[in-house]
Amino acid sequence: MLTLVYMFSLVDRQIIGILSPIIKADLGFTDSQLGWLKGFAFALLYTSVGIPLAWLADRFNRVRIIAISLVVWSAFTVFTGMATTFVGMLIARIGVGIGEAGGTPPAHSIISDLYAKEQRTSALAIYGLGVPLGITLAFVTSAVLVEWIGWRGTLVVLGIGGIIFAVIMLMLIDEPQRGQMDLQTDQADLPISIRASLSILSTIPSWWGMCLGMAFVSFGSYAVSAWGTDYVFRFDANYIAGTENSKFQSYMLVMAVVHFIGLGFGTYLGGLLAERYSRRNVAAYAWVPIAAILLGAPCLMLAFWVDSVPLHLMFLGIYITLSGVWVAPCFAAAQTLVPVRMRAMSTAMFFLILNIIGLGCGPTYVGLLSDMLMPAYGELQSLRLAITSLAVVYVIGIGFFLLAAKNLRYDWPIES
């Protein structure tokens, strides 16, 4: 059930990136404006509001917090579909970010109270399947609805669906006892302040290595996710919705399959690999993401320089699969490296940093750079060059994961 909530989160988060070429044609936005909508507008309050909401989740009913948050971000998704100006859509996207801030931190905390440390990575990997499920649903919904009811109607339908699901969730999920899987139920009743949480995190260098490593690789993956559809539409106009003999639906369905199978498999595989190899060396939680980056980043670069859409999709599919591998090890580390009572806070801090750097800056950076390069290189080549420049963030990400690998054996809890 929590995985499905996360799925709705990803649908409402990613749908703007998928629909952006259509929105640009309808409302006349620039790449820079689209970059703000895809990135920083959403991340601005998503990151900052997550801290106080996590503080509440470490003290009050987490299921209710998630349900209320789902209603809020779904309602603002409806408002996004009603927006007629850049400012109106900007405010609506900020609202979606505020709502989604209350989703993942309490969900991670609940999962950690349902599964022992040894099974937690796999459980979080299953929760992480909400990412491929959400992106898949976003592409499928676009394929089915956009040419029927337009981009506005598509957003309204998705928002209403999220509100209905929030009601169902409240009826089906119970609040678990805190710390019941870590033999720390006595400690679970002791609140930890935000200041104390930051103080504790400052003493865990591997937490920062995992967090910043994922943040920088997410800079690249969020940017690619936000601008991939724009690139294909500029590369070949036959993929634009509404054109004669349009390949729009086929492209959307192919991307849905790539994310459902590729990203879903990669996410679960990352959890299995980290759990298996960490039994011998907990540094595997960092080495598994490093291996995925070394294999995946070159495929990403190739995807935007090949001379056909099918080849682009092939290399992009390999990258998308490998990009799922680092998700579960990073999330598991964020939960296991901290005390029980600050797990929601740990996730909120993790997402604060990840989303400021990744979600906030990645799509925005590509949009701004594309606009800067467009007068000299044209609409297609400017976007291609902007995406190619992302190579450097993957090198930085590997550096932080190496830092985590060095320190994990010292920071990892010894007692179950």
Coordinates of N, CA and C in Angstrom, one line a residue, residues 53-189:
L53 N 7.7 18.2 8.9 CA 6.8 17.0 8.8 C 7.4 15.7 9.3
A54 N 8.7 15.6 9.1 CA 9.4 14.4 9.6 C 9.4 14.5 11.2
W55 N 9.6 15.7 11.7 CA 9.6 15.9 13.2 C 8.2 15.4 13.7
L56 N 7.2 15.8 13.0 CA 5.8 15.3 13.4 C 5.7 13.8 13.3
A57 N 6.3 13.2 12.2 CA 6.2 11.8 11.9 C 6.9 11.0 13.0
D58 N 7.9 11.5 13.6 CA 8.7 10.8 14.6 C 7.9 10.9 16.0
R59 N 6.8 11.6 16.0 CA 6.0 11.8 17.3 C 4.5 11.4 17.2
F60 N 4.0 11.5 16.0 CA 2.5 11.3 15.8 C 2.2 10.3 14.8
N61 N 0.9 10.0 14.5 CA 0.5 9.0 13.6 C 1.0 9.2 12.2
R62 N 1.8 8.3 11.8 CA 2.5 8.5 10.5 C 1.5 8.2 9.3
V63 N 0.6 7.2 9.5 CA -0.3 6.9 8.4 C -1.2 8.1 8.1
R64 N -1.7 8.8 9.1 CA -2.5 9.9 8.9 C -1.7 11.1 8.2
I65 N -0.5 11.2 8.6 CA 0.3 12.3 7.9 C 0.5 12.0 6.5
I66 N 0.7 10.7 6.1 CA 0.9 10.3 4.7 C -0.4 10.6 3.9
A67 N -1.5 10.2 4.5 CA -2.8 10.3 3.8 C -3.1 11.8 3.6
I68 N -2.9 12.7 4.6 CA -3.2 14.1 4.4 C -2.3 14.7 3.3
S69 N -1.0 14.2 3.4 CA -0.1 14.7 2.4 C -0.5 14.3 0.9
L70 N -1.0 13.1 0.8 CA -1.4 12.6 -0.5 C -2.6 13.5 -1.0
V71 N -3.5 13.8 -0.2 CA -4.6 14.7 -0.5 C -4.1 16.1 -1.0
V72 N -3.2 16.6 -0.3 CA -2.7 17.9 -0.6 C -2.0 17.9 -2.0
W73 N -1.0 17.0 -2.2 CA -0.3 17.1 -3.5 C -1.2 16.7 -4.7
S74 N -2.2 15.8 -4.4 CA -3.2 15.5 -5.5 C -4.0 16.7 -5.9
A75 N -4.5 17.4 -4.9 CA -5.3 18.6 -5.1 C -4.5 19.7 -5.9
F76 N -3.2 19.9 -5.6 CA -2.4 20.8 -6.3 C -2.1 20.3 -7.7
T77 N -2.1 19.0 -8.0 CA -1.9 18.5 -9.3 C -3.1 18.9 -10.2
V78 N -4.3 18.8 -9.6 CA -5.5 19.3 -10.2 C -5.4 20.8 -10.6
F79 N -4.9 21.6 -9.6 CA -4.7 23.0 -9.9 C -3.6 23.3 -11.0
T80 N -2.6 22.4 -11.1 CA -1.6 22.6 -12.1 C -2.3 22.4 -13.5
G81 N -3.3 21.5 -13.6 CA -4.0 21.4 -14.9 C -4.9 22.5 -15.2
M82 N -5.2 23.4 -14.2 CA -6.1 24.5 -14.4 C -5.3 25.8 -14.7
A83 N -4.0 25.8 -14.5 CA -3.2 27.0 -14.6 C -3.1 27.5 -16.0
T84 N -3.1 28.8 -16.2 CA -3.1 29.4 -17.5 C -1.8 30.3 -17.7
T85 N -1.1 30.5 -16.6 CA 0.1 31.4 -16.7 C 1.3 30.7 -16.1
F86 N 2.5 31.2 -16.3 CA 3.7 30.6 -15.7 C 3.6 30.7 -14.2
V87 N 3.2 31.9 -13.7 CA 3.1 32.1 -12.2 C 2.1 31.2 -11.6
G88 N 1.0 31.0 -12.2 CA 0.0 30.1 -11.7 C 0.4 28.7 -11.6
M89 N 1.1 28.2 -12.7 CA 1.6 26.9 -12.7 C 2.8 26.7 -11.7
L90 N 3.6 27.8 -11.5 CA 4.7 27.7 -10.5 C 4.2 27.5 -9.1
I91 N 3.1 28.3 -8.8 CA 2.5 28.2 -7.4 C 1.9 26.8 -7.3
A92 N 1.3 26.2 -8.3 CA 0.7 24.9 -8.2 C 1.8 23.8 -8.0
R93 N 2.9 24.0 -8.7 CA 4.0 23.0 -8.6 C 4.6 23.1 -7.2
I94 N 4.7 24.3 -6.6 CA 5.2 24.5 -5.3 C 4.3 23.7 -4.3
G95 N 3.0 23.8 -4.5 CA 2.0 23.1 -3.7 C 2.1 21.6 -3.8
V96 N 2.4 21.1 -5.0 CA 2.6 19.7 -5.1 C 3.8 19.3 -4.2
G97 N 4.9 20.1 -4.3 CA 6.1 19.8 -3.5 C 5.8 19.8 -2.0
I98 N 5.0 20.8 -1.5 CA 4.6 20.8 -0.1 C 3.9 19.5 0.3
G99 N 3.0 19.1 -0.5 CA 2.3 17.8 -0.2 C 3.2 16.6 -0.2
E100 N 4.0 16.5 -1.2 CA 4.8 15.3 -1.3 C 5.9 15.2 -0.2
A101 N 6.2 16.3 0.4 CA 7.2 16.4 1.5 C 6.8 15.5 2.7
G102 N 5.5 15.2 2.8 CA 5.0 14.4 3.9 C 4.8 12.9 3.6
G103 N 5.3 12.5 2.4 CA 5.1 11.1 2.0 C 6.1 10.2 2.4
T104 N 7.4 10.3 1.9 CA 8.4 9.3 2.1 C 9.0 9.2 3.5
P105 N 9.3 10.3 4.2 CA 9.9 10.1 5.5 C 9.1 9.3 6.5
P106 N 7.8 9.5 6.7 CA 7.1 8.6 7.5 C 6.9 7.2 7.0
A107 N 6.9 7.1 5.6 CA 6.7 5.8 5.0 C 8.0 4.9 5.3
H108 N 9.2 5.5 5.2 CA 10.4 4.8 5.5 C 10.5 4.4 6.9
S109 N 10.0 5.3 7.8 CA 10.0 5.0 9.2 C 9.0 3.8 9.5
I110 N 7.9 3.8 8.9 CA 6.9 2.7 9.1 C 7.5 1.4 8.6
I111 N 8.1 1.4 7.4 CA 8.7 0.1 6.9 C 9.8 -0.4 7.8
S112 N 10.6 0.5 8.4 CA 11.7 0.1 9.3 C 11.2 -0.5 10.6
D113 N 9.9 -0.2 10.9 CA 9.3 -0.8 12.1 C 8.5 -2.1 11.7
L114 N 8.5 -2.4 10.5 CA 7.8 -3.7 10.1 C 8.8 -4.8 9.7
Y115 N 10.1 -4.4 9.4 CA 11.0 -5.4 8.9 C 12.3 -5.2 9.7
A116 N 13.0 -6.4 10.1 CA 14.2 -6.4 10.8 C 15.3 -5.8 9.9
K117 N 16.5 -5.5 10.5 CA 17.6 -4.9 9.8 C 18.0 -5.7 8.6
E118 N 18.0 -7.0 8.7 CA 18.5 -7.9 7.7 C 17.6 -7.9 6.5
Q119 N 16.3 -7.6 6.6 CA 15.3 -7.6 5.5 C 15.0 -6.2 5.1
R120 N 15.5 -5.2 5.7 CA 15.1 -3.8 5.5 C 15.4 -3.3 4.1
T121 N 16.6 -3.7 3.6 CA 17.0 -3.2 2.3 C 16.0 -3.8 1.2
S122 N 15.6 -5.0 1.3 CA 14.7 -5.6 0.3 C 13.3 -4.9 0.5
A123 N 12.9 -4.7 1.7 CA 11.6 -4.0 1.9 C 11.6 -2.6 1.3
L124 N 12.7 -1.9 1.6 CA 12.8 -0.6 1.0 C 12.9 -0.6 -0.5
A125 N 13.5 -1.7 -1.0 CA 13.6 -1.8 -2.5 C 12.2 -2.0 -3.1
I126 N 11.3 -2.8 -2.4 CA 10.0 -3.0 -2.8 C 9.2 -1.6 -2.8
Y127 N 9.4 -0.9 -1.7 CA 8.8 0.4 -1.6 C 9.4 1.3 -2.8
G128 N 10.6 1.2 -3.0 CA 11.2 2.0 -4.1 C 10.7 1.6 -5.5
L129 N 10.0 0.5 -5.6 CA 9.3 0.1 -6.9 C 8.2 1.1 -7.2
G130 N 7.9 2.0 -6.2 CA 6.9 3.0 -6.5 C 7.4 4.0 -7.6
V131 N 8.8 4.1 -7.7 CA 9.4 5.0 -8.7 C 9.1 4.5 -10.1
P132 N 9.5 3.2 -10.5 CA 9.1 2.7 -11.8 C 7.6 2.6 -12.1
L133 N 6.9 2.2 -11.0 CA 5.4 2.1 -11.2 C 4.8 3.5 -11.5
G134 N 5.3 4.5 -10.7 CA 4.8 5.9 -10.9 C 5.1 6.4 -12.3
I135 N 6.4 6.3 -12.7 CA 6.8 6.8 -14.0 C 6.1 6.1 -15.1
T136 N 5.9 4.7 -14.9 CA 5.2 3.9 -15.9 C 3.7 4.4 -16.0
L137 N 3.1 4.6 -14.9 CA 1.7 5.1 -14.9 C 1.6 6.5 -15.6
A138 N 2.6 7.3 -15.3 CA 2.6 8.7 -15.9 C 2.7 8.6 -17.5
F139 N 3.5 7.7 -18.0 CA 3.7 7.5 -19.4 C 2.4 6.9 -20.0
V140 N 1.9 5.8 -19.3 CA 0.7 5.2 -19.8 C -0.5 6.1 -19.9
T141 N -0.7 6.9 -18.8 CA -1.8 7.8 -18.7 C -1.6 8.9 -19.8
S142 N -0.4 9.3 -20.1 CA -0.2 10.3 -21.1 C -0.6 9.7 -22.5
A143 N -0.2 8.4 -22.7 CA -0.4 7.8 -24.0 C -1.9 7.6 -24.2
V144 N -2.7 7.3 -23.1 CA -4.1 7.1 -23.3 C -5.0 8.3 -23.3
L145 N -4.6 9.3 -22.4 CA -5.5 10.5 -22.2 C -5.1 11.7 -22.9
V146 N -3.9 12.0 -23.2 CA -3.5 13.3 -23.7 C -4.2 13.6 -25.1
E147 N -4.2 12.7 -26.0 CA -4.9 13.0 -27.3 C -6.4 12.9 -27.2
W148 N -6.9 12.5 -26.0 CA -8.3 12.4 -25.8 C -8.9 13.6 -25.1
I149 N -8.2 13.9 -23.9 CA -8.7 15.1 -23.1 C -7.7 16.2 -22.9
G150 N -6.5 16.0 -23.5 CA -5.5 17.1 -23.4 C -4.7 17.0 -22.2
W151 N -3.6 17.8 -22.1 CA -2.7 17.7 -20.9 C -3.4 18.2 -19.7
R152 N -4.3 19.2 -19.8 CA -5.0 19.7 -18.6 C -5.9 18.6 -18.0
G153 N -6.7 17.9 -18.8 CA -7.6 16.9 -18.4 C -6.8 15.7 -17.7
T154 N -5.7 15.4 -18.3 CA -4.8 14.3 -17.8 C -4.4 14.6 -16.4
L155 N -4.0 15.9 -16.1 CA -3.6 16.2 -14.7 C -4.7 16.2 -13.8
V156 N -5.9 16.6 -14.2 CA -7.1 16.6 -13.3 C -7.5 15.2 -12.9
V157 N -7.4 14.3 -13.9 CA -7.8 12.9 -13.6 C -6.8 12.3 -12.7
L158 N -5.5 12.5 -12.8 CA -4.5 12.0 -11.9 C -4.7 12.5 -10.5
G159 N -5.0 13.8 -10.4 CA -5.1 14.4 -9.1 C -6.3 13.8 -8.3
I160 N -7.4 13.7 -9.0 CA -8.6 13.1 -8.4 C -8.4 11.7 -8.0
G161 N -7.7 10.9 -8.8 CA -7.4 9.5 -8.4 C -6.5 9.4 -7.1
G162 N -5.6 10.4 -6.9 CA -4.8 10.4 -5.7 C -5.6 10.7 -4.5
I163 N -6.6 11.6 -4.6 CA -7.5 11.9 -3.4 C -8.3 10.7 -3.0
I164 N -8.8 10.0 -4.0 CA -9.6 8.8 -3.7 C -8.8 7.7 -3.0
F165 N -7.5 7.6 -3.5 CA -6.7 6.5 -2.9 C -6.3 6.9 -1.5
A166 N -6.2 8.2 -1.1 CA -5.9 8.6 0.2 C -6.9 8.0 1.2
V167 N -8.2 8.1 0.8 CA -9.3 7.6 1.6 C -9.2 6.1 1.8
I168 N -8.9 5.4 0.7 CA -8.7 3.9 0.8 C -7.6 3.6 1.7
M169 N -6.5 4.3 1.6 CA -5.3 4.0 2.5 C -5.6 4.1 4.0
L170 N -6.3 5.1 4.3 CA -6.7 5.3 5.8 C -7.5 4.2 6.3
M171 N -8.2 3.5 5.5 CA -9.0 2.4 5.9 C -8.3 1.1 6.0
L172 N -7.1 1.0 5.4 CA -6.4 -0.3 5.2 C -5.1 -0.4 6.0
I173 N -4.5 0.7 6.4 CA -3.2 0.7 7.0 C -3.3 1.1 8.5
D174 N -2.6 0.2 9.3 CA -2.6 0.5 10.8 C -1.2 1.0 11.1
E175 N -1.1 1.8 12.2 CA 0.2 2.4 12.6 C 1.0 1.3 13.4
P176 N 2.2 0.9 13.0 CA 2.9 -0.1 13.8 C 3.6 0.5 15.0
Q177 N 4.0 -0.3 15.9 CA 4.8 0.1 17.1 C 6.2 0.5 16.7
R178 N 6.7 1.6 17.2 CA 8.0 2.1 16.8 C 9.1 1.3 17.4
G179 N 10.1 0.9 16.6 CA 11.3 0.2 17.1 C 11.0 -1.2 17.4
Q180 N 9.9 -1.8 17.0 CA 9.6 -3.2 17.4 C 10.5 -4.2 16.7
M181 N 11.2 -3.8 15.6 CA 12.1 -4.7 14.9 C 13.5 -4.5 15.3
D182 N 13.8 -3.6 16.2 CA 15.2 -3.3 16.5 C 15.4 -3.5 18.0
L183 N 14.4 -4.0 18.7 CA 14.5 -4.2 20.2 C 14.8 -2.9 20.9
Q184 N 14.2 -1.8 20.4 CA 14.5 -0.5 21.0 C 13.2 0.2 21.2
T185 N 12.1 -0.5 21.6 CA 10.8 0.1 21.8 C 10.9 1.1 22.9
D186 N 11.7 0.8 23.9 CA 11.9 1.8 25.0 C 12.5 3.1 24.5
Q187 N 13.5 3.0 23.7 CA 14.1 4.2 23.1 C 13.2 4.9 22.1
A188 N 12.3 4.1 21.5 CA 11.4 4.7 20.5 C 10.5 5.7 21.0
D189 N 10.3 5.7 22.4 CA 9.4 6.7 23.0 C 10.1 7.9 23.4

